[in-house]
């Protein structure tokens, strides 16, 4: 079996969960991966300081799309406070595959977008 | 289909990197458009200069300094004559990006203003786009794009229409597209620009390493290229420029070596080419680039081109056999340089590159620093395979095998 | 007078150039202030990168590209930590001249205008003068000079007076003078500039290779230096900068790698430090500079400084014995770096250099890219002898012998 | 005996002929040697399209000063036309010593100044 392109990664890539747009939404974000021109955006609906619902949109590689899809299921219901503290390790662990330095940017793109939308912090990860 | 006659120049052994093994496998390098590998003679020229002839240039009276001066001057001569650019001046920069910025800052800020236009093409590399965006914004000028047609080519009629508007001060365009592979009719474009009173600048980054280029015959006002793609080391680029224009320009970078005299409040400039080479130049790198162009001349640029043309034809043919693969750019190898960009249905280009890497094959994926072109092509990114003098038909076979294996990983 | 204990670090054998013979004679190299010689480990690091790890950086997914990325990143880390500049950003340029021009163009054009002043000193190298002349002329600002006193030093009181005028936006000054040798009180000057609301830039070209430098402790906003004087190859320089300031600046050179995204008519910029490194960087040269600073760290910069201080003291003492010789700059070796500029009555400096070359001794003559300072000193040129880690007391003995012989040729 | 610093070179260096200023004068020129900051100027008095008299001034190395001094004796009386056609070889031959590439600029500085004064051609030698 392939190390990186596990079945569940390809499954999330081909049938991403929570993709599309969400109208109306309370928060939104959009990021490019300068490496490859990929684009990932998010719409977030907030209720009681928690993510009530969210949708990703854009295009990208299997790693970035699968990351966004997998993360989307965990992010729903999280408090904005928790989200603002999520680190790279959280995402990498969740993904469950060995990520090289080059592909790290792909894997973290969705978290970057979400953090940007939630806390306006677009310098992460430095 | 069997590899054709010229499909190998038989020079891989000249390039030390090919004796490395990666997880026991040979290096299959199809990313020469990003940077070329270096023959031992170039690496040795670089090392030997630093080992035995290193001194600062232009100023010393001792024997070692005279050697360094002579080596730097000789490198300039070799580099200029390699592309027959001896009719103008040859300036060393750190890469082609600096060369284009030099023209944008020094020529552009003095000659482009409100009501003027800069004309570039949709197939430019960011290095030949962003400096003009910045210039036009600063000077209140208009940036316009010459369209790329569905074959991946520019239209001379469209060019004439643009020039007929009478406001174009500069036409900047690539000799060979780093995405489409298209070889542009650079002499025609330069001549039309000149006839319309516009200055012309050619980005030759993807041309000089791969085909005979005659800068004087092409007749552009500026012709720029970059050493690391032409078997040279990193850290050195080249700007050929028409003397009268360079003489009329203010300097770009200022400091040592580029002055005639410095007063407390003003300075006068040194003669060309020193005027545009502020500070200690990349002497060892220029010397090594001299060795690189000698090596290329030794192979013969006609032969290099014939070899790469054959490989490109072979690559186009083999790629067409991969299901779901769509390549961009002109259809026949005569109209293009040694690279093919493509997408594979169902696999993002980034994953394509990662998957073929498992077969030991190095290709590039992304926007190739040509995002406007990507938009025109309606894709976010492509994968790109590109060849060099050391490439062989078997490299392409390995690419095809790796692509087919990659599709299987993705269940296609 | 016998050579003192630390007068040799015993490392000449590490530098291949010293095994060369010129007309059968050893190389006596006293021109390290112009450029340093390179140890074999640096040349080998450069060659080995090109031989075995060469790929374009920042973009490739294959193993070789990851190696190149890692090597370039690691070089940046090493170079930044060598001068403890890890609190800010470290940008690679082609030399210190480009680094200073970067600040003049990108920071200067946005922050210096009519009614503002740029303060530099009379002991600057042209690289730290001409960019400010150009900026001030373009922006209608005033360029002012901090005087050098008769000991060859700057006065902090004069600095305070200048700053008290309230119009100084930038103070740019050298860490160590390449003519006088003076070591300036850089932390004090930076602190006073900052207190007065001015930005500070230090030209560390003559400091970093020769003494411990702690960029974070010095506290300037910009600190620039050049690789080829610090045992590194040509083609690479360094700009350390405060992050907040760099973030607020527009880019300088534009093109590939420095963008986040490029549209037809506008672009957004990549994060630091990439924003200021347009185009393919001097990867192999940065890697070699990393090897150079490792080599220097291995020697220990305290030891390097002690060694060069002793040699300078010895050189000052021996030169004083040459009839008609007048040296410039501070009198004691504690206040100066490893170089001495001088004139010899009755022999033009150019001839002095030519005459000592007959004794196999390499020194430099001229204005040393510091014409305003030459005017202050009332000379057109000086001769300059300068040391490096490989220099030994016997080199200075050879210089003295050659000077005495030269005087005889001139019938003095 | 020294190859470069022959007795007559040193003699011309130490006691340069035709140095100083010439008032009034008809033509003048001034050049810097960017290599070393040297400065050389000339004043020329013209009569019947010929150099009637001339004086050099400035400072420089033995080679540049001796060249100016030696040349000054030959230049007097030459027609402006002849002067405009003098080449580098004329000066180097006149100097009679082997001149390295680096010192060539020193040796030719005076001819550069004179040519500039006579024909306005300050690009020589390219
Ligand atoms: C004090 C000083 N600043 C700047 C420079 C210029 O360095 P580079 O030519 O490497 O840009 C030098 C040396 O030439 C120098 O000594
Ligand atoms: C067509 C073209 N222009 C410009 C460049 C930029 O070259 P460099 O990064 O060496 O400045 C490249 C390659 O990256 C290119 O392919």
Coordinates of C-alpha atoms in Angstrom, one line a residue, chain C residues 346-348 350-351 354-355 358 365-367 371 380-381 409-411, chain D residues 2 4-5 10 13-14 34-38 59-62 103 106:
Chain C
X346 CA 57.9 60.5 -2.9
X347 CA 56.2 57.4 -4.2
X348 CA 52.6 57.4 -5.4
X350 CA 50.0 52.9 -7.0
X351 CA 53.7 52.7 -7.4
X354 CA 53.6 47.8 -7.8
X355 CA 57.0 48.0 -6.1
X358 CA 58.2 42.7 -6.9
X365 CA 46.4 51.0 -3.7
X366 CA 43.9 53.6 -4.7
X367 CA 40.9 55.4 -3.2
X371 CA 36.8 59.1 -2.3
X380 CA 44.3 61.2 -3.7
X381 CA 45.0 57.6 -2.7
X409 CA 64.3 51.8 -6.7
X410 CA 63.0 55.3 -6.4
X411 CA 66.3 56.5 -5.2
Chain D
X2 CA 64.2 48.2 -12.9
X4 CA 59.4 49.7 -15.4
X5 CA 61.0 52.4 -13.2
X10 CA 61.7 58.5 -12.5
X13 CA 58.2 61.7 -12.6
X14 CA 60.3 63.8 -10.2
X34 CA 38.6 55.6 -11.5
X35 CA 41.1 52.9 -10.6
X36 CA 43.1 55.0 -8.2
X37 CA 41.4 58.5 -8.0
X38 CA 44.2 60.1 -9.9
X59 CA 48.5 64.2 -9.4
X60 CA 49.2 60.6 -10.3
X61 CA 51.6 57.7 -10.2
X62 CA 55.0 57.6 -11.8
X103 CA 49.0 50.2 -15.7
X106 CA 47.9 55.2 -16.2

